[in-house]
Amino acid sequence: MARRNKEVEALLQEYADLLLITGGDAFKARAYEKAARAVGGHHTDVAGLDVKGLREIPNVGKSIAEKVVEYLQTGRLPAVEEVREQIPAGVRELLAIPTLGPRKAMVLHEELGISTVAELTEAIAAERLRGLKGFGPRTEENILHGIELLRAAGGRVPIDVAMEVAEEVVAALSQVAGCERCTYAGSLRRMRETIGDVDILVAAAESEPFMRAFTELPQVAEIVVGGAKKTSIRTTRGLQVDLRVVPPESWGAGLQYFTGSKAHNIRTRELAVHHKLKLSEYGLFDTESGDLLVSRTEEDVYARLGLPWIPPTLREDRGEVTAGLRGELPELVTQDDLRGDLHSHTDLTDGLATLEQMVEAAAARGYAYFAITDHAPDLAMQRMTEEKMLAQREQLRALDGRHRRMRLLHGTELNIDPDGGVDWPEEFLRGFDLCVASVHSHFNQSAEAMTRRLVRACENPCVNIIGHPTTRIIGKRPGVDADLDAVFAACARTGTALEINAQPERLDLCDEHILRARRHGVKFAVNSDAHSTLHLDAMRYGVGTAQRGWLTSDDVINTWPLTRLRRFLRKGGKDGNG
């Protein structure tokens, strides 16, 4: 069964939002926000914890712990239900808009009677919001952005949500007698950043036992379609999962077909036609005789078409078939290639784990090096000082070398201010092993100002990596408006790497931007941006995104040996071949 941490996190966050809407204690709301984030990032399933165990989670006090236990035992939390009753249903609908905060949603409902997204869109078109305090043209623009994000998301979910469901289903069906193979396919196998529905494929002689087992899974809330060849269910989390069972001899063709994408499949079918062949989910056939030629493995199918096996992350009709025919497919970076992680946080700032816990978790992954990069002082809420940072450095140096010869790097995540400057002067920054610099505020600058801001950060001799470069939060906040090609060119010119932030809600840079940046000669860092030990697991999504951007290990600086990495971090020198 899935960990219930995310479910509890959502409930606590909802309570915090509802408190703000109803004019409740802002301090109490903040406490619930902190607790929500701590529970979501906790490494242990909270369903197995009592009040005492829950109180060991940072920012979870006795009152919150008792509420969590009550919810886990009964499925209800009266405190939340009471506040929900005070909020009109229309306001709760408006809260789904990513860029509209709870207070503004309440004002819109009370002052203008707006209770649906459609009514809000009409009100903005009629400029009715401009008479309200705190609402103006820029606010309208931000709300419309949010509405676009909401509509674009549709029923799609973040990749980690879909992955958790898919892996549970695959694990369960793999235990059914007669299962020869079972895996997920579709956009999840291609590592798309959001997933519409999950495709599961089973190879077996008989389908009925699998269809029955599938519909009896504890995650099932509704059977959408039931059949001998395909069954679709909707999970308790609202995600549709489709199961198909194919004969074992058709496994390769079926996996190739149901992995997609549609555009890639069209391209491969066209190639088959060119060779007087017919390609389907059942196999590759001779058009004239109808004889089955190959079908058992994907490698067989692609080889008969004159192609090498094409990694699923490339199957988007972005030139992968042509590259395959020419023998020019890249050897994609893999998770096994990663030697370290260059962006992580501890409880010194907004992380949930101690320095020792983060280091131990990184060592367990077999890394050769690991960087701690807590926030710098311009992110005022973190209350960082030079003294705190230097004390952490001493603590980190004392830990260095204790874990399987993993080397520890002391870094910081700087804040790129509106003019492109960063928190500390160059003299102090020279003491760090590396500096990540990120935009954390003033997201709505003009394209010209934002471009100058990012380029100036690249030109800082102490900035090694631009963190989550566009600042987007998938489905909640759009990326900044900037001339990204100018930024990419600046990165290539100055020897500044661009981060591929592996957190599923970010995946920033996205695959399309990676493809563009790579053409400029940019180097990249696939980083977890972990704020807990659990977050270190997100690297798989960063690697998937890097693969979708056609990156090799040579493109990714944290696949390099430490000697080569250190040369790159000296900035301005050549990276060498170490």
Coordinates of C-alpha atoms in Angstrom, one line a residue:
M1 CA 0.0 0.0 0.0
A2 CA 1.1 3.6 -0.6
R3 CA 2.6 5.6 2.2
R4 CA -0.1 7.9 3.6
N5 CA 2.3 10.8 4.2
K6 CA 1.2 12.8 1.2
E7 CA -2.5 12.3 2.1
V8 CA -1.9 13.7 5.6
E9 CA 0.3 16.4 4.2
A10 CA -2.6 17.6 1.9
L11 CA -5.0 17.5 4.8
L12 CA -2.8 19.6 7.1
Q13 CA -2.1 22.1 4.3
E14 CA -5.8 22.4 3.6
Y15 CA -6.4 23.1 7.3
A16 CA -3.7 25.8 7.2
D17 CA -5.4 27.4 4.1
L18 CA -8.8 27.2 5.7
L19 CA -7.6 28.9 8.8
L20 CA -6.2 31.8 6.7
I21 CA -9.5 32.2 4.8
T22 CA -11.6 32.3 7.9
G23 CA -9.4 34.9 9.6
G24 CA -7.9 32.3 12.0
D25 CA -4.6 32.6 13.8
A26 CA -1.9 33.2 11.2
F27 CA 0.7 31.7 13.6
K28 CA -1.4 28.5 13.9
A29 CA -1.8 28.3 10.2
R30 CA 2.0 28.6 9.7
A31 CA 2.5 25.9 12.2
Y32 CA 0.2 23.6 10.2
E33 CA 2.0 24.5 7.0
K34 CA 5.4 23.5 8.5
A35 CA 3.9 20.3 9.9
A36 CA 2.4 19.4 6.5
R37 CA 5.8 19.8 4.8
A38 CA 7.6 17.8 7.5
V39 CA 5.1 14.9 7.3
G40 CA 5.2 14.9 3.5
G41 CA 9.0 14.6 3.5
H42 CA 9.3 12.1 6.4
H43 CA 11.0 8.9 5.6
T44 CA 8.7 6.6 7.6
D45 CA 5.0 5.9 6.7
V46 CA 3.0 7.9 9.2
A47 CA 0.3 5.3 9.2
G48 CA 2.5 3.2 11.4
L49 CA 3.2 5.9 14.0
D50 CA 1.5 6.7 17.2
V51 CA 1.4 10.2 18.8
K52 CA 4.9 9.7 20.3
G53 CA 6.3 8.6 17.0
L54 CA 4.7 11.5 15.2
R55 CA 6.1 14.0 17.6
E56 CA 9.6 13.0 16.7
I57 CA 8.9 14.5 13.2
P58 CA 10.2 18.1 13.1
N59 CA 7.5 20.7 13.6
V60 CA 4.8 18.2 14.6
G61 CA 3.6 19.0 18.1
K62 CA 1.3 17.1 20.4
S63 CA -2.0 18.7 19.1
I64 CA -1.1 18.1 15.5
A65 CA 0.1 14.6 16.2
E66 CA -3.2 13.7 18.0
K67 CA -5.2 15.1 15.0
V68 CA -3.1 13.0 12.6
V69 CA -3.7 9.8 14.6
E70 CA -7.4 10.6 14.8
Y71 CA -7.6 11.0 11.0
L72 CA -5.6 7.8 10.3
Q73 CA -7.8 5.8 12.6
T74 CA -11.2 7.2 11.6
G75 CA -10.7 8.7 8.2
R76 CA -12.2 12.0 9.5
L77 CA -10.9 15.1 11.2
P78 CA -13.7 17.1 12.8
A79 CA -11.5 20.2 13.2
V80 CA -11.0 20.4 9.4
E81 CA -14.7 19.6 8.7
E82 CA -15.8 22.4 11.0
V83 CA -13.8 25.0 9.2
R84 CA -14.8 23.6 5.8
E85 CA -18.4 24.2 6.7
Q86 CA -17.6 27.9 7.1
I87 CA -16.3 28.1 3.6
P88 CA -18.7 28.3 0.6
A89 CA -18.1 25.5 -1.9
G90 CA -17.4 28.1 -4.5
V91 CA -14.4 29.4 -2.6
R92 CA -13.0 26.0 -2.4
E93 CA -13.3 25.7 -6.2
L94 CA -11.4 28.9 -6.6
L95 CA -8.7 27.6 -4.4
A96 CA -7.8 25.1 -7.1
I97 CA -6.4 28.0 -9.1
P98 CA -2.6 27.9 -8.4
T99 CA -2.0 31.6 -8.4
L100 CA -5.0 32.7 -6.3
G101 CA -4.4 32.7 -2.6
P102 CA -7.1 31.9 0.0
R103 CA -7.7 35.5 1.1
K104 CA -8.2 36.7 -2.4
A105 CA -10.6 33.8 -3.1
M106 CA -12.7 34.8 -0.2
V107 CA -12.8 38.5 -1.2
L108 CA -13.9 37.5 -4.7
H109 CA -16.7 35.4 -3.3
E110 CA -17.9 37.9 -0.7
E111 CA -17.6 41.1 -2.8
L112 CA -18.5 39.9 -6.3
G113 CA -20.3 36.6 -5.6
I114 CA -17.9 34.6 -7.7
S115 CA -17.9 30.9 -7.0
T116 CA -16.7 29.2 -10.2
V117 CA -13.6 29.5 -12.4
A118 CA -15.9 30.4 -15.3
E119 CA -17.5 33.3 -13.4
L120 CA -14.0 34.5 -12.4
T121 CA -12.8 34.4 -16.0
E122 CA -15.9 36.5 -17.1
A123 CA -15.3 39.0 -14.3
I124 CA -11.7 39.5 -15.3
A125 CA -12.8 40.1 -18.9
A126 CA -15.3 42.7 -17.7
E127 CA -12.6 44.3 -15.5
R128 CA -14.9 43.9 -12.5
L129 CA -12.0 43.0 -10.2
R130 CA -10.3 46.4 -10.5
G131 CA -12.6 48.0 -8.0
L132 CA -11.4 45.7 -5.3
K133 CA -8.6 46.6 -2.9
G134 CA -5.4 44.7 -3.8
F135 CA -6.6 43.7 -7.3
G136 CA -5.3 45.3 -10.5
P137 CA -4.3 44.5 -14.0
R138 CA -1.2 42.6 -12.9
T139 CA -3.3 40.6 -10.4
E140 CA -5.7 39.7 -13.2
E141 CA -2.8 38.6 -15.4
N142 CA -1.5 36.3 -12.6
I143 CA -5.0 34.8 -12.0
L144 CA -5.4 34.2 -15.7
H145 CA -2.0 32.4 -15.8
G146 CA -3.3 30.3 -12.9
I147 CA -6.5 29.4 -14.8
E148 CA -4.5 28.4 -17.8
L149 CA -2.3 26.2 -15.7
L150 CA -5.4 24.6 -14.1
R151 CA -7.0 23.9 -17.5
A152 CA -3.7 22.6 -19.0
A153 CA -3.3 20.2 -16.1
G154 CA -6.7 18.6 -16.7
G155 CA -6.7 15.2 -15.0
R156 CA -2.9 14.9 -15.2
V157 CA -0.9 14.1 -12.1
P158 CA 2.8 14.6 -11.3
I159 CA 5.1 11.8 -12.3
D160 CA 5.9 10.6 -8.8
V161 CA 2.2 10.2 -8.0
A162 CA 1.7 8.0 -11.1
M163 CA 4.9 6.1 -10.4
E164 CA 3.9 5.1 -6.9
V165 CA 0.6 3.8 -8.1
A166 CA 2.2 2.0 -11.1
E167 CA 4.9 0.3 -9.0
E168 CA 2.3 -1.0 -6.5
V169 CA 0.1 -2.4 -9.3
V170 CA 3.1 -4.0 -11.1
A171 CA 4.3 -5.6 -7.8
A172 CA 0.8 -7.0 -7.1
L173 CA 0.2 -8.4 -10.6
S174 CA 3.7 -9.9 -10.8
Q175 CA 2.7 -12.2 -8.0
V176 CA -0.3 -13.6 -10.0
A177 CA 0.3 -17.2 -11.2
G178 CA 1.1 -17.3 -14.9
C179 CA 2.7 -13.9 -15.1
E180 CA 5.8 -14.0 -17.3
R181 CA 6.4 -10.2 -17.4
C182 CA 4.8 -7.1 -16.1
T183 CA 5.7 -3.5 -16.3
Y184 CA 4.3 0.0 -16.8
A185 CA 4.3 1.5 -20.3
G186 CA 2.9 4.7 -21.9
S187 CA 4.0 8.2 -20.9
L188 CA 5.2 7.0 -17.5
R189 CA 7.8 4.8 -19.2
R190 CA 8.8 7.7 -21.3
M191 CA 9.2 9.8 -18.1
R192 CA 6.8 12.6 -19.0
E193 CA 6.6 15.2 -16.3
T194 CA 2.9 14.7 -15.8
I195 CA 0.8 11.6 -16.5
G196 CA -2.8 11.4 -17.7
D197 CA -3.3 7.7 -17.0
V198 CA -1.1 4.8 -16.2
D199 CA -0.7 1.9 -18.7
I200 CA 0.2 -1.5 -17.3
L201 CA 1.2 -4.4 -19.6
V202 CA 1.3 -8.1 -18.6
A203 CA 2.6 -11.0 -20.6
A204 CA 0.6 -14.2 -19.9
A205 CA -1.2 -17.0 -21.7
E206 CA -4.5 -16.2 -20.0
S207 CA -5.8 -12.7 -19.2
E208 CA -8.8 -13.5 -16.9
P209 CA -6.8 -14.1 -13.6
F210 CA -5.0 -10.7 -14.1
M211 CA -8.1 -8.8 -14.9
R212 CA -9.8 -10.2 -11.8
A213 CA -6.8 -9.5 -9.5
F214 CA -6.5 -6.0 -11.0
T215 CA -10.1 -5.1 -10.2
E216 CA -9.7 -6.5 -6.6
L217 CA -6.7 -4.3 -5.7
P218 CA -7.2 -2.2 -2.6
Q219 CA -6.5 1.0 -4.6
V220 CA -9.6 0.5 -6.8
A221 CA -12.4 3.0 -6.4
E222 CA -14.2 2.3 -9.6
I223 CA -14.1 -0.1 -12.6
V224 CA -14.3 2.1 -15.6
V225 CA -14.1 -0.6 -18.3
G226 CA -14.0 -4.3 -17.9
G227 CA -12.9 -6.7 -20.6
A228 CA -10.8 -9.7 -21.6
K229 CA -8.2 -7.6 -23.4
K230 CA -8.3 -4.4 -21.5
T231 CA -9.6 -3.3 -18.1
S232 CA -9.5 0.2 -16.7
I233 CA -10.0 1.3 -13.1
R234 CA -9.9 4.5 -11.3
T235 CA -7.9 4.6 -8.1
T236 CA -8.9 6.1 -4.8
R237 CA -6.6 9.0 -5.7
G238 CA -8.6 9.6 -8.9
L239 CA -6.0 8.2 -11.3
Q240 CA -7.0 6.0 -14.2
V241 CA -5.0 2.8 -14.7
D242 CA -5.4 0.7 -17.8
L243 CA -4.3 -3.0 -17.9
R244 CA -3.6 -5.0 -21.0
V245 CA -2.6 -8.6 -21.2
V246 CA -0.7 -9.8 -24.3
P247 CA 0.6 -13.3 -25.2
P248 CA 4.2 -13.8 -24.1
E249 CA 5.3 -14.1 -27.8
S250 CA 3.9 -10.6 -28.5
W251 CA 5.6 -8.9 -25.5
G252 CA 8.1 -6.9 -27.4
A253 CA 5.7 -5.6 -30.0
G254 CA 3.1 -4.9 -27.4
L255 CA 5.5 -3.0 -25.2
Q256 CA 6.8 -0.9 -28.1
Y257 CA 3.3 -0.1 -29.2
F258 CA 1.8 0.8 -25.8
T259 CA 4.9 2.8 -24.7
G260 CA 4.3 5.2 -27.6
S261 CA 4.4 8.1 -28.1
K262 CA 1.7 8.2 -30.8
A263 CA 4.0 10.3 -33.0
H264 CA 6.9 7.9 -32.6
N265 CA 4.7 4.9 -33.4
I266 CA 3.5 6.6 -36.6
R267 CA 7.1 7.1 -37.6
T268 CA 8.0 3.5 -37.0
R269 CA 5.0 2.2 -38.8
E270 CA 5.9 4.4 -41.8
L271 CA 9.4 2.9 -41.7
A272 CA 7.8 -0.6 -41.7
V273 CA 5.6 0.2 -44.7
H274 CA 8.8 1.4 -46.5
H275 CA 10.2 -2.1 -45.9
K276 CA 6.9 -3.7 -47.1
L277 CA 6.1 -4.7 -43.5
K278 CA 3.2 -4.1 -41.1
L279 CA 3.8 -3.2 -37.5
S280 CA 1.2 -3.5 -34.8
E281 CA 0.9 -4.4 -31.1
Y282 CA 1.0 -8.1 -32.1
G283 CA 4.2 -8.0 -34.0
L284 CA 6.0 -7.1 -37.2
F285 CA 4.5 -8.9 -40.2
D286 CA 5.4 -9.4 -43.9
T287 CA 2.8 -7.4 -45.8
E288 CA 2.5 -9.9 -48.7
S289 CA 2.6 -13.2 -46.9
G290 CA 1.2 -12.1 -43.6
D291 CA 3.9 -14.0 -41.8
L292 CA 4.9 -12.9 -38.4
L293 CA 8.6 -11.9 -38.5
V294 CA 9.4 -10.7 -35.0
S295 CA 7.5 -9.8 -31.8
R296 CA 9.1 -11.3 -28.7
T297 CA 11.4 -8.3 -27.7
E298 CA 11.5 -4.6 -28.5
E299 CA 15.1 -5.1 -29.6
D300 CA 14.0 -7.6 -32.3
V301 CA 11.3 -5.3 -33.5
Y302 CA 13.6 -2.3 -33.9
A303 CA 16.4 -4.4 -35.4
R304 CA 14.1 -5.7 -38.1
L305 CA 13.3 -2.1 -39.0
G306 CA 17.1 -1.4 -39.3
L307 CA 17.2 0.5 -36.0
P308 CA 19.0 0.1 -32.7
W309 CA 16.8 -0.2 -29.6
I310 CA 15.5 3.3 -28.9
P311 CA 15.3 4.3 -25.2
P312 CA 11.7 5.1 -24.2
T313 CA 12.6 8.6 -23.0
L314 CA 13.6 9.5 -26.6
R315 CA 10.4 8.2 -28.3
E316 CA 8.8 11.6 -28.9
D317 CA 9.4 11.9 -32.7
R318 CA 12.2 14.5 -32.1
G319 CA 14.5 12.9 -34.6
E320 CA 15.3 9.7 -32.8
V321 CA 14.3 7.5 -35.7
T322 CA 16.6 9.4 -38.1
A323 CA 19.4 9.4 -35.6
G324 CA 18.9 5.6 -35.1
L325 CA 19.1 5.0 -38.8
R326 CA 22.3 7.0 -39.0
G327 CA 23.8 5.3 -35.9
E328 CA 23.8 8.6 -34.1
L329 CA 21.7 7.9 -31.0
P330 CA 23.3 9.3 -27.8
E331 CA 24.4 7.0 -25.0
L332 CA 22.1 8.5 -22.5
V333 CA 23.1 9.4 -18.9
T334 CA 21.7 6.9 -16.4
Q335 CA 21.2 7.0 -12.7
D336 CA 24.1 4.6 -12.2
D337 CA 26.3 7.3 -13.9
L338 CA 25.7 9.8 -11.1
R339 CA 28.6 10.1 -8.7
G340 CA 27.0 12.7 -6.5
D341 CA 24.4 15.3 -5.7
L342 CA 25.3 19.0 -5.7
H343 CA 22.2 20.6 -4.2
S344 CA 20.7 19.6 -0.8
H345 CA 19.5 21.2 2.4
T346 CA 19.5 20.4 6.1
D347 CA 17.6 21.6 9.2
L348 CA 20.0 24.5 9.5
T349 CA 17.6 26.3 7.0
D350 CA 14.4 24.8 5.6
G351 CA 15.4 21.1 5.5
L352 CA 13.9 18.4 7.7
A353 CA 16.9 16.3 8.4
T354 CA 20.2 17.0 10.2
L355 CA 23.5 17.3 8.5
E356 CA 24.5 13.8 9.8
Q357 CA 21.2 12.3 8.5
M358 CA 21.6 13.8 5.1
V359 CA 25.2 12.6 4.8
E360 CA 24.4 9.1 5.9
A361 CA 21.5 8.9 3.4
A362 CA 23.7 10.1 0.6
A363 CA 26.4 7.6 1.5
A364 CA 23.9 4.8 1.4
R365 CA 23.4 5.6 -2.3
G366 CA 27.1 4.9 -2.9
Y367 CA 27.9 8.5 -4.0
A368 CA 31.5 9.5 -4.4
Y369 CA 30.7 13.1 -3.3
F370 CA 27.8 15.0 -1.8
A371 CA 27.2 18.7 -1.4
I372 CA 25.3 20.5 1.3
T373 CA 24.0 23.8 0.0
D374 CA 21.8 25.5 2.7
H375 CA 20.2 28.8 1.9
A376 CA 22.1 32.1 2.1
P377 CA 20.8 35.1 4.2
D378 CA 18.8 37.0 1.6
L379 CA 16.1 34.4 1.9
A380 CA 15.3 36.1 5.2
M381 CA 13.0 33.5 6.6
Q382 CA 16.0 31.2 7.0
R383 CA 17.9 33.6 9.3
M384 CA 21.3 32.5 7.9
T385 CA 24.5 34.2 9.1
E386 CA 28.1 33.9 8.2
E387 CA 28.8 32.4 11.7
K388 CA 26.2 29.7 11.2
M389 CA 27.5 28.8 7.8
L390 CA 31.1 28.6 9.0
A391 CA 30.1 26.5 12.0
Q392 CA 28.3 24.1 9.6
R393 CA 31.5 24.0 7.5
E394 CA 33.5 22.8 10.5
Q395 CA 30.9 20.2 11.3
L396 CA 30.9 19.0 7.7
R397 CA 34.7 18.8 7.5
A398 CA 34.7 16.7 10.7
L399 CA 32.3 14.3 8.9
D400 CA 34.2 14.2 5.7
G401 CA 35.7 10.8 4.8
R402 CA 33.7 8.8 7.4
H403 CA 31.3 7.2 4.9
R404 CA 32.9 4.9 2.4
R405 CA 35.3 7.6 1.3
M406 CA 32.5 9.8 0.1
R407 CA 33.8 13.3 0.0
L408 CA 31.7 16.1 1.3
L409 CA 31.5 19.5 -0.4
H410 CA 30.3 22.6 1.4
G411 CA 28.2 24.9 -0.7
T412 CA 25.3 27.3 -0.5
E413 CA 22.2 28.1 -2.4
L414 CA 22.5 31.9 -3.1
N415 CA 19.5 34.1 -3.9
I416 CA 19.7 36.0 -7.2
D417 CA 18.4 39.4 -6.3
P418 CA 16.3 41.5 -8.8
D419 CA 19.5 43.1 -10.2
G420 CA 21.4 39.8 -10.5
G421 CA 23.5 40.2 -7.4
V422 CA 23.9 37.5 -4.8
D423 CA 23.9 37.4 -1.0
W424 CA 27.6 37.4 0.1
P425 CA 30.6 39.2 -1.3
E426 CA 33.1 37.3 -3.5
E427 CA 35.7 37.2 -0.7
F428 CA 33.3 35.1 1.5
L429 CA 32.0 33.0 -1.4
R430 CA 35.5 31.9 -2.3
G431 CA 35.5 29.7 0.8
F432 CA 32.8 27.5 -0.5
D433 CA 33.4 24.4 -2.7
L434 CA 30.5 25.4 -4.9
C435 CA 27.7 27.9 -5.1
V436 CA 24.2 27.3 -6.5
A437 CA 22.4 30.5 -7.3
S438 CA 18.6 30.6 -7.8
V439 CA 15.7 33.0 -8.2
H440 CA 13.4 32.9 -5.2
S441 CA 11.4 36.2 -5.6
H442 CA 10.3 38.9 -8.0
F443 CA 9.2 36.3 -10.5
N444 CA 7.2 38.9 -12.6
Q445 CA 10.0 41.0 -13.8
S446 CA 10.0 41.9 -17.5
A447 CA 11.7 39.6 -19.9
E448 CA 14.5 42.1 -20.4
A449 CA 15.1 42.5 -16.6
M450 CA 14.9 38.8 -15.9
T451 CA 17.3 38.0 -18.7
R452 CA 19.8 40.6 -17.4
R453 CA 19.3 39.2 -13.9
L454 CA 20.1 35.6 -14.8
V455 CA 23.0 36.6 -17.2
R456 CA 24.6 38.7 -14.4
A457 CA 24.4 35.7 -12.0
C458 CA 26.1 33.5 -14.6
E459 CA 28.9 36.1 -14.9
N460 CA 29.6 36.0 -11.1
P461 CA 32.9 34.2 -10.8
C462 CA 31.7 32.3 -7.7
V463 CA 28.4 31.0 -9.1
N464 CA 28.8 27.5 -10.4
I465 CA 25.2 26.3 -11.0
I466 CA 21.9 28.1 -11.7
G467 CA 19.4 26.3 -9.6
H468 CA 15.8 25.5 -10.9
P469 CA 16.5 28.0 -13.7
T470 CA 12.9 29.0 -14.7
T471 CA 11.5 28.7 -11.2
R472 CA 8.4 26.9 -12.4
I473 CA 6.3 24.8 -10.1
I474 CA 4.4 22.4 -12.4
G475 CA 0.7 23.1 -12.4
K476 CA 1.1 26.0 -10.0
R477 CA 3.5 28.6 -11.2
P478 CA 4.7 29.3 -14.7
G479 CA 8.3 29.7 -15.5
V480 CA 9.8 33.2 -15.6
D481 CA 9.7 35.3 -18.7
A482 CA 13.2 35.6 -20.1
D483 CA 15.3 35.2 -23.2
L484 CA 16.5 31.7 -22.3
D485 CA 18.7 31.4 -25.3
A486 CA 20.6 34.4 -24.1
V487 CA 20.9 32.8 -20.7
F488 CA 22.0 29.5 -22.2
A489 CA 24.7 31.3 -24.2
A490 CA 25.9 33.1 -21.0
C491 CA 26.2 29.8 -19.2
A492 CA 28.2 28.3 -22.0
R493 CA 30.5 31.3 -22.2
T494 CA 31.1 31.6 -18.4
G495 CA 31.3 27.9 -17.5
T496 CA 28.2 27.9 -15.4
A497 CA 26.1 24.7 -15.3
L498 CA 22.3 24.7 -15.4
E499 CA 20.5 22.6 -12.9
I500 CA 18.0 19.9 -13.8
N501 CA 16.1 20.0 -10.5
A502 CA 14.8 16.5 -9.9
Q503 CA 12.0 17.3 -7.5
P504 CA 8.8 16.1 -9.4
E505 CA 7.0 19.4 -8.9
R506 CA 9.9 21.3 -10.6
L507 CA 11.8 19.2 -13.1
D508 CA 13.4 22.4 -14.1
L509 CA 14.9 22.7 -16.6
C510 CA 12.3 20.8 -18.6
D511 CA 13.3 18.5 -21.5
E512 CA 12.6 21.1 -24.3
H513 CA 14.8 23.7 -22.6
I514 CA 17.5 21.1 -22.1
L515 CA 17.5 20.4 -25.8
R516 CA 17.9 24.1 -26.6
A517 CA 20.6 24.6 -23.9
R518 CA 22.6 21.6 -25.1
R519 CA 22.9 23.1 -28.5
H520 CA 24.6 26.1 -26.9
G521 CA 27.2 23.8 -25.3
V522 CA 25.9 24.1 -21.8
K523 CA 26.8 21.6 -19.0
F524 CA 24.2 20.4 -16.6
A525 CA 23.9 19.2 -13.0
V526 CA 21.1 16.7 -12.1
N527 CA 20.4 17.6 -8.5
S528 CA 17.8 16.4 -5.9
D529 CA 17.4 19.8 -4.1
A530 CA 16.6 17.4 -1.2
H531 CA 15.0 19.0 1.9
S532 CA 14.8 15.5 3.5
T533 CA 16.4 12.1 3.2
L534 CA 13.4 10.9 1.3
H535 CA 13.8 13.6 -1.3
L536 CA 17.1 12.1 -2.4
D537 CA 15.1 9.4 -4.2
A538 CA 13.8 12.0 -6.7
M539 CA 17.0 11.7 -8.7
R540 CA 15.4 9.1 -10.9
Y541 CA 13.0 11.8 -12.2
G542 CA 15.9 14.2 -12.9
V543 CA 17.7 11.6 -14.8
G544 CA 14.6 10.8 -16.8
T545 CA 14.2 14.4 -17.7
A546 CA 17.9 14.6 -18.7
Q547 CA 17.4 11.6 -20.9
R548 CA 14.4 13.3 -22.6
G549 CA 16.8 16.1 -23.3
W550 CA 19.2 13.7 -25.0
L551 CA 22.0 14.2 -22.4
T552 CA 25.0 11.9 -22.0
S553 CA 27.1 11.5 -19.0
D554 CA 29.6 13.9 -20.5
D555 CA 26.9 16.6 -20.4
V556 CA 26.2 16.2 -16.7
I557 CA 28.9 17.4 -14.3
N558 CA 27.9 15.3 -11.3
T559 CA 28.7 12.1 -13.3
W560 CA 32.3 13.2 -13.5
P561 CA 35.2 12.1 -11.3
L562 CA 35.8 14.6 -8.4
T563 CA 39.1 15.8 -9.9
R564 CA 37.3 16.8 -13.1
L565 CA 34.4 18.3 -11.3
R566 CA 36.7 20.4 -9.1
R567 CA 38.4 21.8 -12.2
F568 CA 35.0 22.8 -13.6
L569 CA 34.0 24.4 -10.2
R570 CA 37.1 26.6 -10.3
K571 CA 35.2 28.4 -13.1
G572 CA 37.0 29.9 -16.0
G573 CA 39.4 27.0 -16.4
K574 CA 38.8 24.1 -18.7
D575 CA 37.0 21.1 -17.3
G576 CA 39.6 18.6 -18.6
N577 CA 39.1 14.9 -19.0
G578 CA 40.1 13.7 -15.5

